CSV table of C-alpha atoms in Angstrom, one decimal:
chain,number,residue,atom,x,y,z
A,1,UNK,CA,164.8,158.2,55.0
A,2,UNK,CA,165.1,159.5,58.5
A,3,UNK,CA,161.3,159.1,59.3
A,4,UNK,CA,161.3,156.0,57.9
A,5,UNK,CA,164.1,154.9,60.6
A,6,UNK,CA,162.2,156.8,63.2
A,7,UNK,CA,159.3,154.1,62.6
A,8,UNK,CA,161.2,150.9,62.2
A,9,UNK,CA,160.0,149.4,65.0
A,10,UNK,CA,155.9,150.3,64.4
A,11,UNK,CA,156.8,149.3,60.7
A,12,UNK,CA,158.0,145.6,62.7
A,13,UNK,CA,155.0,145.6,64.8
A,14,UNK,CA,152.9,145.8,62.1
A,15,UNK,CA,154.9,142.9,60.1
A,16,UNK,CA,154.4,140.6,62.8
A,17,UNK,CA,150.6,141.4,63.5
A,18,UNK,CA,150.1,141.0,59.2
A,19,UNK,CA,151.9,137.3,60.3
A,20,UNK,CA,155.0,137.9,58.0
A,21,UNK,CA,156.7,135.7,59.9
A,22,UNK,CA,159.5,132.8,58.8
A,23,UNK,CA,158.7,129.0,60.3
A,24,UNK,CA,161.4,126.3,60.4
A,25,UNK,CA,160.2,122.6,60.8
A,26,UNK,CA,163.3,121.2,62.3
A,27,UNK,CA,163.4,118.0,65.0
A,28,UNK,CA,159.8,117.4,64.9
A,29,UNK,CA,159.5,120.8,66.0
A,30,UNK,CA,157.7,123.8,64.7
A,31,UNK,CA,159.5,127.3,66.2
A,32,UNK,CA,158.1,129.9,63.4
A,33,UNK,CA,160.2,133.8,64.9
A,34,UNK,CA,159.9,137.0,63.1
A,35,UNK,CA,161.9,138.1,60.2
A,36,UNK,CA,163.8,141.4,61.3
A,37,UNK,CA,163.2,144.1,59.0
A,38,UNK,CA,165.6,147.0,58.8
A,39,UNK,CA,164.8,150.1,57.3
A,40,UNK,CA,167.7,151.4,55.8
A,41,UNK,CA,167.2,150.3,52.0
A,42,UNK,CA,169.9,148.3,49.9
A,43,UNK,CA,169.8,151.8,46.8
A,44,UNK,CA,170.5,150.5,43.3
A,45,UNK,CA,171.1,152.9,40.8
A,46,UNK,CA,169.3,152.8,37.3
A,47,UNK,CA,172.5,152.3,35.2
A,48,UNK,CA,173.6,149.6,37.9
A,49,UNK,CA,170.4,147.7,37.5
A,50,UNK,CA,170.2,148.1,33.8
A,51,UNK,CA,173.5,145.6,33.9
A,52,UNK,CA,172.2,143.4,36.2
A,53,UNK,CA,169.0,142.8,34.5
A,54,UNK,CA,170.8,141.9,30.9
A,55,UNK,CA,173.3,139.6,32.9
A,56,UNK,CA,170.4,138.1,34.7
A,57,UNK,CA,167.7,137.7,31.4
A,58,UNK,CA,170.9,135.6,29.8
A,59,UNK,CA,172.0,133.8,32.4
A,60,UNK,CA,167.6,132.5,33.0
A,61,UNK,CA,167.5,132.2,29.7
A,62,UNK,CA,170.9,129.6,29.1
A,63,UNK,CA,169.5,128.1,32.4
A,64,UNK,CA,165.8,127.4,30.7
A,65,UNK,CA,167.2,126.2,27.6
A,66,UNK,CA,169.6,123.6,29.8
A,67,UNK,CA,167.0,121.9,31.2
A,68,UNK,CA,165.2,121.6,28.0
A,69,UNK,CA,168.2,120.4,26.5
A,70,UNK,CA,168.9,117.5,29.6
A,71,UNK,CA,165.6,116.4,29.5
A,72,UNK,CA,165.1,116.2,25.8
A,73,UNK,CA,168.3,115.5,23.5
A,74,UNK,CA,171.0,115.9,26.1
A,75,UNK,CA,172.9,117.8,23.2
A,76,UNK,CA,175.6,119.5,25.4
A,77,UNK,CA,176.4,116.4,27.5
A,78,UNK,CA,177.3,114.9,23.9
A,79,UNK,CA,179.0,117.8,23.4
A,80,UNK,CA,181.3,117.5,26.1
A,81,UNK,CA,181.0,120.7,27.8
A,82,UNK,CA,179.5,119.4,31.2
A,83,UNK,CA,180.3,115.5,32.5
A,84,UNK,CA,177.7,113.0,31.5
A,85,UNK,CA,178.2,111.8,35.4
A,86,UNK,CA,178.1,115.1,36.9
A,87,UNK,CA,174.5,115.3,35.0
A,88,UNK,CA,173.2,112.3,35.8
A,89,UNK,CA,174.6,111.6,39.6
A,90,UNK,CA,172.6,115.0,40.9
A,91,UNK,CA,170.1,114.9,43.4
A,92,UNK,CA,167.7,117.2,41.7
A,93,UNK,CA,167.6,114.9,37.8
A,94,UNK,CA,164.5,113.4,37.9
A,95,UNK,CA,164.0,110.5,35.2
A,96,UNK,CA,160.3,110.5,35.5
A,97,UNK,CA,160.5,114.0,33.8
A,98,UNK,CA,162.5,112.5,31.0
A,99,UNK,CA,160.7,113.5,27.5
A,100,UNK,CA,158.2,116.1,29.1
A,101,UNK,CA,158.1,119.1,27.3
A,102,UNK,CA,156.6,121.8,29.9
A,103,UNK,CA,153.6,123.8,28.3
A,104,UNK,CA,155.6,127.0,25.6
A,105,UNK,CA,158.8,125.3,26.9
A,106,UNK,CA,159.3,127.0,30.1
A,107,UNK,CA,161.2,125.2,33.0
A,108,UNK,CA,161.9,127.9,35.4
A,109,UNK,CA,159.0,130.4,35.2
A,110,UNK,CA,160.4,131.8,38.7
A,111,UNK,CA,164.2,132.2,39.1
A,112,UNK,CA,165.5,133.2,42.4
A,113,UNK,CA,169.2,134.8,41.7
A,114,UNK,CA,171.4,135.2,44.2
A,115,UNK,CA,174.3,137.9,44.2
A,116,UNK,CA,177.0,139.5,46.4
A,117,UNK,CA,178.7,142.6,45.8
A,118,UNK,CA,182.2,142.7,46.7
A,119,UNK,CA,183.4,145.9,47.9
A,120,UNK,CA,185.0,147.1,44.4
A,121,UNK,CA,181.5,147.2,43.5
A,122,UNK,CA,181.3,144.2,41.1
A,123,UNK,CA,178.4,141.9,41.3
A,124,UNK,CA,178.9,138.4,41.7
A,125,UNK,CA,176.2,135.4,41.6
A,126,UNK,CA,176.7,133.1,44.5
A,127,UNK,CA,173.5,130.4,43.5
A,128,UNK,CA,170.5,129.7,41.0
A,129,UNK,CA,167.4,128.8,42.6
A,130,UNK,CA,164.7,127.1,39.8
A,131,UNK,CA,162.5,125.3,42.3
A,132,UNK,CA,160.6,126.9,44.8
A,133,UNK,CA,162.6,130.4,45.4
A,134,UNK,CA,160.9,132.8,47.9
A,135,UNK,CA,160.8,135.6,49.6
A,136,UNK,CA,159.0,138.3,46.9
A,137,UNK,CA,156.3,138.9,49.6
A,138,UNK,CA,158.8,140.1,52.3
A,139,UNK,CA,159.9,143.4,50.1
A,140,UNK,CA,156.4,143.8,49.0
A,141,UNK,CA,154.8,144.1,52.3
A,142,UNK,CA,157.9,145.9,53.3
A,143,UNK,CA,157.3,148.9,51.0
A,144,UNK,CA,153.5,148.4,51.0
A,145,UNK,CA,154.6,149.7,54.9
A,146,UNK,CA,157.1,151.8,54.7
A,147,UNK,CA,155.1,153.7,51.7
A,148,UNK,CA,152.3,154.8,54.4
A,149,UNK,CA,155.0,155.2,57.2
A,150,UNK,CA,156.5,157.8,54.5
A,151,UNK,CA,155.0,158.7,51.4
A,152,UNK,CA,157.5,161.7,50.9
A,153,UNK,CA,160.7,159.3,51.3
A,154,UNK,CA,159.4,157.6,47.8
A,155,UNK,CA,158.2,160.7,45.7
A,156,UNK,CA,161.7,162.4,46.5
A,157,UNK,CA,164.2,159.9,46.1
A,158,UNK,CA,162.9,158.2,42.5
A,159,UNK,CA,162.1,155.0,43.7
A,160,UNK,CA,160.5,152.8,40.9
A,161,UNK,CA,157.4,151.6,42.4
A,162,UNK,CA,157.4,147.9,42.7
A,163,UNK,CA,153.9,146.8,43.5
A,164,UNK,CA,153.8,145.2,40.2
A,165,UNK,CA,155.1,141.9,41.4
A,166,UNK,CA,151.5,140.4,41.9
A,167,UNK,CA,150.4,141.5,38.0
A,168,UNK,CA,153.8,140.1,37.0
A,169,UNK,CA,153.4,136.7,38.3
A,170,UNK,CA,149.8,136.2,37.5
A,171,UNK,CA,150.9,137.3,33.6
A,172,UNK,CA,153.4,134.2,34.0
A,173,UNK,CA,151.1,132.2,35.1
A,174,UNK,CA,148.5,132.9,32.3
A,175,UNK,CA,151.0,132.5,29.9
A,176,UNK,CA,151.3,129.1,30.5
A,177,UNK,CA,147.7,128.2,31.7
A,178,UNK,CA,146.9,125.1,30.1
A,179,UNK,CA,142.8,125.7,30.4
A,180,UNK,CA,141.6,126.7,34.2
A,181,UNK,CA,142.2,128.7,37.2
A,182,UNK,CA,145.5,129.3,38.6
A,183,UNK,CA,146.0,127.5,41.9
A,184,UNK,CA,148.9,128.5,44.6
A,185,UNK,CA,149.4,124.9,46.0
A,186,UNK,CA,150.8,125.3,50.0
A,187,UNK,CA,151.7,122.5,52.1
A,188,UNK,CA,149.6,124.1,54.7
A,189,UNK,CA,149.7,126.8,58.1
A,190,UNK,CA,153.2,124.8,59.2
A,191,UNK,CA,155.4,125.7,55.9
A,192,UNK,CA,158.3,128.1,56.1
A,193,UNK,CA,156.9,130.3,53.6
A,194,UNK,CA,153.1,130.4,54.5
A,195,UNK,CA,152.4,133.6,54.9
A,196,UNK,CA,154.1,134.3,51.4
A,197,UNK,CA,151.8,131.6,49.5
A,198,UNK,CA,148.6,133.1,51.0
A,199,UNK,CA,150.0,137.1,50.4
A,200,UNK,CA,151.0,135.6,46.9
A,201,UNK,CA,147.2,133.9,46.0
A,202,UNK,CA,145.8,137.3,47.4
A,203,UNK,CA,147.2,139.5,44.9
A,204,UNK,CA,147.3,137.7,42.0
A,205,UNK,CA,143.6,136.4,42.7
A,206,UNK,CA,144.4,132.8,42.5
A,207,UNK,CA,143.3,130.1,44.4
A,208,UNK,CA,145.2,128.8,47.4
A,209,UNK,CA,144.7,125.2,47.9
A,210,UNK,CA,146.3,122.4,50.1
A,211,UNK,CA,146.4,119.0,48.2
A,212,UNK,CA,143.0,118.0,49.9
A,213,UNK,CA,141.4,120.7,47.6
A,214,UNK,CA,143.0,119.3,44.4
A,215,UNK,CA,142.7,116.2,42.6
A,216,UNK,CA,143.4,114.5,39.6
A,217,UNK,CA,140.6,113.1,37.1
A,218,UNK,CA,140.6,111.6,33.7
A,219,UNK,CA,144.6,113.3,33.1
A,220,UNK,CA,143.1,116.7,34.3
A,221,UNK,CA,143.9,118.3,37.6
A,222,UNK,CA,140.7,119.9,39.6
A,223,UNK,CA,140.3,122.0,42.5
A,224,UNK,CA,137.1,121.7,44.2
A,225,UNK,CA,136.5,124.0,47.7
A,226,UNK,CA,134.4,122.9,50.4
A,227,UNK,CA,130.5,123.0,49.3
A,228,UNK,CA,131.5,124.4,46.0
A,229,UNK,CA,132.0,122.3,42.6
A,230,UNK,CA,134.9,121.2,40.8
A,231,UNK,CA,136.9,123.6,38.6
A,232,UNK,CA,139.6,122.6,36.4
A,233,UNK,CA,143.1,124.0,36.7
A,234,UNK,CA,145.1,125.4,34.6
A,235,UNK,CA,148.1,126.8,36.0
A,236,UNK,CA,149.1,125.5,39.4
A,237,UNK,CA,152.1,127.5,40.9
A,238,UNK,CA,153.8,124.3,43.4
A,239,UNK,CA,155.1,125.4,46.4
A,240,UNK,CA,156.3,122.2,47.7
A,241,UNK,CA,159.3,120.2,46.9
A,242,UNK,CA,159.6,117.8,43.9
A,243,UNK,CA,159.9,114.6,45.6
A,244,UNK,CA,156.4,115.0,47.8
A,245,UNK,CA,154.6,116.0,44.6
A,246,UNK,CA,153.0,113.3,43.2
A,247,UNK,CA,152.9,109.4,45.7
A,248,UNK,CA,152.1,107.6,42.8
A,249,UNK,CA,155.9,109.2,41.2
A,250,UNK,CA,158.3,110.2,43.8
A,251,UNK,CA,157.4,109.5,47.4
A,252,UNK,CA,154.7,107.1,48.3
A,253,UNK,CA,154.7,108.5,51.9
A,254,UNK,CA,153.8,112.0,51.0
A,255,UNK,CA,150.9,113.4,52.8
A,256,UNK,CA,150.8,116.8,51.0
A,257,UNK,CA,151.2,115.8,47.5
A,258,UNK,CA,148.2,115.1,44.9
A,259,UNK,CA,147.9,111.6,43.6
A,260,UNK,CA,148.6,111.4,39.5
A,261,UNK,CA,149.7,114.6,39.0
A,262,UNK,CA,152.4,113.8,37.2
A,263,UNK,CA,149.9,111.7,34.6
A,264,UNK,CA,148.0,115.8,34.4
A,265,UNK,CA,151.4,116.9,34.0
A,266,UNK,CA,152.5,114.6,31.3
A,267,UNK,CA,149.7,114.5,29.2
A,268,UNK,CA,149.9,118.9,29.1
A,269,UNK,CA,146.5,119.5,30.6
A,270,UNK,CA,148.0,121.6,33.7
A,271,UNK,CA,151.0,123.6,33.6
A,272,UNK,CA,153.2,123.1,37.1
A,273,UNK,CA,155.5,126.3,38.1
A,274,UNK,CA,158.5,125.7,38.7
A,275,UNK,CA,158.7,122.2,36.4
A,276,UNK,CA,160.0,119.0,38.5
A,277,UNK,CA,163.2,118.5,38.2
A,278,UNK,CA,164.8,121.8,37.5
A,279,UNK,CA,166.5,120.7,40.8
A,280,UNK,CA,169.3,119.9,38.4
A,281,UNK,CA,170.0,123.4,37.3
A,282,UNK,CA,170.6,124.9,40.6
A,283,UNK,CA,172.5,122.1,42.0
A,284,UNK,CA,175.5,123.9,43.2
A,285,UNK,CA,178.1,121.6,41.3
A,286,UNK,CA,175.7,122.6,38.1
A,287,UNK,CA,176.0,126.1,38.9
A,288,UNK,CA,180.1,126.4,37.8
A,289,UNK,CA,178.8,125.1,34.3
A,290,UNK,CA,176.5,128.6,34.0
A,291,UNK,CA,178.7,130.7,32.1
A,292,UNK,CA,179.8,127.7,29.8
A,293,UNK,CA,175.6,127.1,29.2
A,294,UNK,CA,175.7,131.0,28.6
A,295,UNK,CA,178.2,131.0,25.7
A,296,UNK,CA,177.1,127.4,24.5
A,297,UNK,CA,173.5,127.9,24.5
A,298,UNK,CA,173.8,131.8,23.6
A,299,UNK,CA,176.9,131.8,21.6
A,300,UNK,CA,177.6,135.0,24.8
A,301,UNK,CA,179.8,136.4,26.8
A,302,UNK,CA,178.8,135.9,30.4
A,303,UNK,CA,177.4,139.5,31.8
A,304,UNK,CA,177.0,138.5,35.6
A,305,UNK,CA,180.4,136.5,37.0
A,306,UNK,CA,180.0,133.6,39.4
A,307,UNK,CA,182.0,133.8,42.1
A,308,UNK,CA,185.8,131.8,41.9
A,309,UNK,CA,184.4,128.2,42.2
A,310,UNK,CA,186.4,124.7,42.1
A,311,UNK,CA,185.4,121.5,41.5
A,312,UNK,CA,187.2,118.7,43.5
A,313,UNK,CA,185.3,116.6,41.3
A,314,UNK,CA,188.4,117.8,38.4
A,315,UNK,CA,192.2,116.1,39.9
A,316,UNK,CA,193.2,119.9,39.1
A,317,UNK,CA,190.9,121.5,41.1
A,318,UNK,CA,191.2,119.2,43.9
A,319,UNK,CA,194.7,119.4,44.1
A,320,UNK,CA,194.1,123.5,44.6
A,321,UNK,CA,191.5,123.1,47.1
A,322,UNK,CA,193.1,120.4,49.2
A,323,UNK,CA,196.6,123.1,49.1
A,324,UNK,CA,194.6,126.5,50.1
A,325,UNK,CA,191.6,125.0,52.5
A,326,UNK,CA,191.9,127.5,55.1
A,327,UNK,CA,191.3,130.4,53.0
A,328,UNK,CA,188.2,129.0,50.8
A,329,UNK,CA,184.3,128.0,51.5
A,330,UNK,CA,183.3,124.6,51.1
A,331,UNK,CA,179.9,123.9,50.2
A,332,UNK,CA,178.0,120.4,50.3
A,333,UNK,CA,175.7,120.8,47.3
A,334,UNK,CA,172.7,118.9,48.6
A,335,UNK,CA,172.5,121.5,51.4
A,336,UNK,CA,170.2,125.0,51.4
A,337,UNK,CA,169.5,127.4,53.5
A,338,UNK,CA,172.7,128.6,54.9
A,339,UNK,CA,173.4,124.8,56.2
A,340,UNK,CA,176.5,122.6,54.7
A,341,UNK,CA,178.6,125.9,54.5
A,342,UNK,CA,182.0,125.6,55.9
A,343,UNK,CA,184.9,128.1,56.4
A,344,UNK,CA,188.1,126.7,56.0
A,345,UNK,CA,189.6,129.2,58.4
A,346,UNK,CA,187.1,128.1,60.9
A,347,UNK,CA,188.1,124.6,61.2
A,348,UNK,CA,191.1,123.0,63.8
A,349,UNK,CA,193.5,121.2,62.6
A,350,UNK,CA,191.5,117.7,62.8
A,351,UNK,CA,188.6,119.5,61.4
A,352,UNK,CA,190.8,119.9,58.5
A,353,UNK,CA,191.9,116.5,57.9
A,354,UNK,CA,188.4,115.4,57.8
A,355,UNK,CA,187.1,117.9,55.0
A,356,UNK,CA,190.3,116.9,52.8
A,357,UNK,CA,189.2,113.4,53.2
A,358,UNK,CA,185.7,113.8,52.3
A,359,UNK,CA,186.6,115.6,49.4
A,360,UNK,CA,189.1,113.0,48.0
A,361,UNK,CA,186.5,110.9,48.8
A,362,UNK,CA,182.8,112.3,48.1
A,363,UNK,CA,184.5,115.1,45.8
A,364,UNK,CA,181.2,115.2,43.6
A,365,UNK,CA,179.5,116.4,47.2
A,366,UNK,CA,181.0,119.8,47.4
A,367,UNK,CA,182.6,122.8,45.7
A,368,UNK,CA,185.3,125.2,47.0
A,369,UNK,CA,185.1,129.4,46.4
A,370,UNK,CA,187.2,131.8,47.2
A,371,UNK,CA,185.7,134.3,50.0
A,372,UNK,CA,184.4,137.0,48.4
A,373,UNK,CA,184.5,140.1,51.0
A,374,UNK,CA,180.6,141.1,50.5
A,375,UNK,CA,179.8,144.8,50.7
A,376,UNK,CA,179.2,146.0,54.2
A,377,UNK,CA,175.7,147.7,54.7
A,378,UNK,CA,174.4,149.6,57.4
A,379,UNK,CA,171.5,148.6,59.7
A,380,UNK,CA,170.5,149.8,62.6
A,381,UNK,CA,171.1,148.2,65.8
A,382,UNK,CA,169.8,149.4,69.2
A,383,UNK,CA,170.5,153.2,69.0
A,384,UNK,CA,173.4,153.0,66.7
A,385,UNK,CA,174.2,152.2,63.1
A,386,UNK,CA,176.6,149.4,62.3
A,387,UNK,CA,177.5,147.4,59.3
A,388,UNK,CA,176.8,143.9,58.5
A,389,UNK,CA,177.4,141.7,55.3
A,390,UNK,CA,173.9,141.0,52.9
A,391,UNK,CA,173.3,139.9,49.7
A,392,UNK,CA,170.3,140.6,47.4
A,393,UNK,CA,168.1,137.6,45.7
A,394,UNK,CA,166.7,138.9,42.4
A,395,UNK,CA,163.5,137.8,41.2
A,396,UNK,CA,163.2,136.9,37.5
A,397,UNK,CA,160.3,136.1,35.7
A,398,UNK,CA,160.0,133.7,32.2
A,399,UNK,CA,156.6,133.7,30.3
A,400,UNK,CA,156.2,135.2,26.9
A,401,UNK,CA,160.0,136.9,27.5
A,402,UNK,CA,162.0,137.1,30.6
A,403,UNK,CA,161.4,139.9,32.7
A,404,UNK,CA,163.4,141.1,35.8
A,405,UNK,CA,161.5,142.8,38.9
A,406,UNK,CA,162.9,145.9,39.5
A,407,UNK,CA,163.4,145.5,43.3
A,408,UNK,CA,164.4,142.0,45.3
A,409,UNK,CA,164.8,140.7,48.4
A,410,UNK,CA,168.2,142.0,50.4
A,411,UNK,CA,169.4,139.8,53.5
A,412,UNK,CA,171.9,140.3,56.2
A,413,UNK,CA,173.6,139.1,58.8
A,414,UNK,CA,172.9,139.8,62.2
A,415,UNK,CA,176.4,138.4,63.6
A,416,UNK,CA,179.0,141.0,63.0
A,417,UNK,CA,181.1,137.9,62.3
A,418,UNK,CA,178.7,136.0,60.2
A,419,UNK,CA,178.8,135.8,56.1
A,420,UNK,CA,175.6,133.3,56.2
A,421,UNK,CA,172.8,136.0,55.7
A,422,UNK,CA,169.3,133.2,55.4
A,423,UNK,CA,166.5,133.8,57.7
A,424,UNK,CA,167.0,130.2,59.2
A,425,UNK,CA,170.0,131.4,60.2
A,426,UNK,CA,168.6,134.5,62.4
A,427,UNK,CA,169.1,137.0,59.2
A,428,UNK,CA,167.2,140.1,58.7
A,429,UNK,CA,165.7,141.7,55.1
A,430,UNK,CA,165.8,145.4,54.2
A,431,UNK,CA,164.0,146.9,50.8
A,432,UNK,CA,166.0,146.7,47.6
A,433,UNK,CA,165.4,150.5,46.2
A,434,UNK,CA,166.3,150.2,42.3
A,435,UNK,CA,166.3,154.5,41.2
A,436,UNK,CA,164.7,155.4,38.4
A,437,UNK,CA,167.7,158.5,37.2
């Protein structure tokens, strides 16, 4: 592991010269910066991921059958065991997906997890993402790297190899292919994740395509390259937001979406990953429901914990939240990215008064968790070692069974005071080692 540290910094000139890079849009302004890598690893041991992975497969699994459930019969809204209101009023239900039926059922082909391990070791999930998670490239190049930096480091230390990301997602995306090529659909050069879309069509040898290259024709969705001729697809892996998918459905102003392919869509002649509208499963007011899904859907006992989470939506739960501000998190649910989080203890006494009156106010806007003191992990920084908080964002995998990669995505904080680890909030990434003994 020592060499490996030794060559950090070629390992993170040769990151940014590959153009793994992260780019943030923000104020009409494109500012795209490098995406520290450290080069200490995040080591999970076998019988620690073994856990994980069954809490994670369930938890997927409860989540896919959710959103089958809300768009189709709405059987545990009738039930009683989530709000009909709290359903309904989220910013990710879609009513034009109403009665679709994705192609072999599957909502969330691609699940980003994210966890937190507090310092008694326990693992605790802070969010679902079922739209557009990323950030699989990052530890694959990363290894890909640090592999030919070191190849000792990985035959002594048991490392499971995890290059088979790439044969993973193409397997999920054949599962589900409708008739066609696969197509990775990117916005274009000036999205966050580029260099992840184009790494991602490499090495599954699918097509990367920007909506000029894809249209829609009798109900069928085509690609068709410059001077070459039209080829239907099959399986197109989305990597833009619901609302700018289709102008003729959501957005009408959308310059990057593809005309009627919600009509494609509909009909089942093209299978879209992730499905529109699973924003309605990761909204973060949905996410305090999980473990009820688990045991409702499942008939289980939650494996993986969320973290403490109140609703001020519930009297009860506001009452506690509006008593013990200073020591919990507040989080707007609409927000991602590290942005809408707010520290209770980092807020004046006016700053206060403001929060409690937004959440008597807008209480189906937020939800209140108790801190959880993350795990410490070392980096190194200049010419010394120090400790900063990270979490870990697992990447699961739905197509003829739900499959867990056995590595993931760590991020940390670079501000020694910091808890908000995202890379548009300046965080670095490290390699997620999962042992094999």
């Amino acid at each position: 592991m020592n060499e490996l540290i030794e060559r950090a910094e070629t390992i993170n000139q040769l990151l940014a010269r590959y153009g793994v890079k992260f780019g943030i849009y923000k104020n009409n302004t494109f500012h795209e910066q490098l995406f520290p890598f450290d080069a200490i690893p995040r080591v999970i041991t076998k019988a620690e991921f073994e856990v994980m992975e069954k809490g994670l497969v369930q938890r997927v699994d409860a989540l896919n059958q959710f959103l089958k459930d809300i768009y189709g019969k709405k059987q545990i809204v009738k039930d009683g065991v989530i709000p009909e209101e709290f359903v309904f009023s989220s910013s990710g239900y879609l009513p034009e997906c109403e009665g679709i039926l994705p192609p072999k059922g599957i909502y969330s082909h691609i699940s980003g997890i994210d966890l937190v391990q507090a310092k008694d070791k326990s693992w605790y999930i802070l969010e679902d993402n079922l739209r557009i998670p990323s950030g699989a490239s990052y530890p694959l190049i990363a290894r890909e790297l640090c592999r030919r930096a070191s190849p000792a480091t990985f035959r002594n230390n048991g490392v499971i190899d995890n290059r088979n990301y790439a044969a993973l997602l193409k397997e999920t995306m054949e599962h589900v292919n409708c008739g066609g090529i696969c197509v990775i659909m990117t916005p274009g050069r000036y999205n966050a994740a580029y260099f992840e879309h184009s790494y991602l069509a490499e090495r599954t040898n699918s097509v990367l395509a920007t909506c000029s290259d894809l249209f829609v024709e009798n109900n069928c969705l085509y690609y068709k390259g410059y001077g070459q001729k039209k080829q239907k697809v099959g399986a197109l892996y989305r990597r833009i937001s619901d609302e700018y998918l289709d102008p003729c459905t959501f957005l009408p102003e959308s310059l990057i979406g593809i005309p009627n392919l919600m009509s494609a869509y509909r009909a089942g002649n093209v299978s879209v990953i992730n499905a529109p509208g699973n924003g309605v499963a990761d909204d973060k007011g949905i996410y305090y429901f999980v473990p009820k899904m688990i045991e409702y859907y499942l008939k289980e006992e939650p494996i993986l914990k969320n973290a403490p989470t109140y609703l001020p939506f519930y009297e009860k739960d506001r009452s506690y939240v509006l008593e013990n501000l200073e020591k919990l998190v507040i989080k707007d649910v609409s927000e991602a990215g590290g942005y809408g989080v707010v520290f209770g203890r980092d807020l004046d006494k006016e700053q206060l008064e403001r929060m409690r009156g937004l959440l008597i106010t807008q209480s189906r806007r937020f939800i209140a968790q108790e801190v959880i003191d993350f795990l410490d992990l070392e980096i190194v920084e200049g010419y010394e070692r120090v400790e900063r908080k990270a979490d870990l964002r697992a990447f699961v995998l739905t197509g003829e069974k739900t499959r867990v990669w056995a590595s993931g995505l760590t991020r940390f904080s670079r501000n020694p005071d910091s808890f908000v680890v995202n890379s548009s909030q300046g965080g670095g990434f490290k390699d997620t080692w999962v042992l094999s003994h």
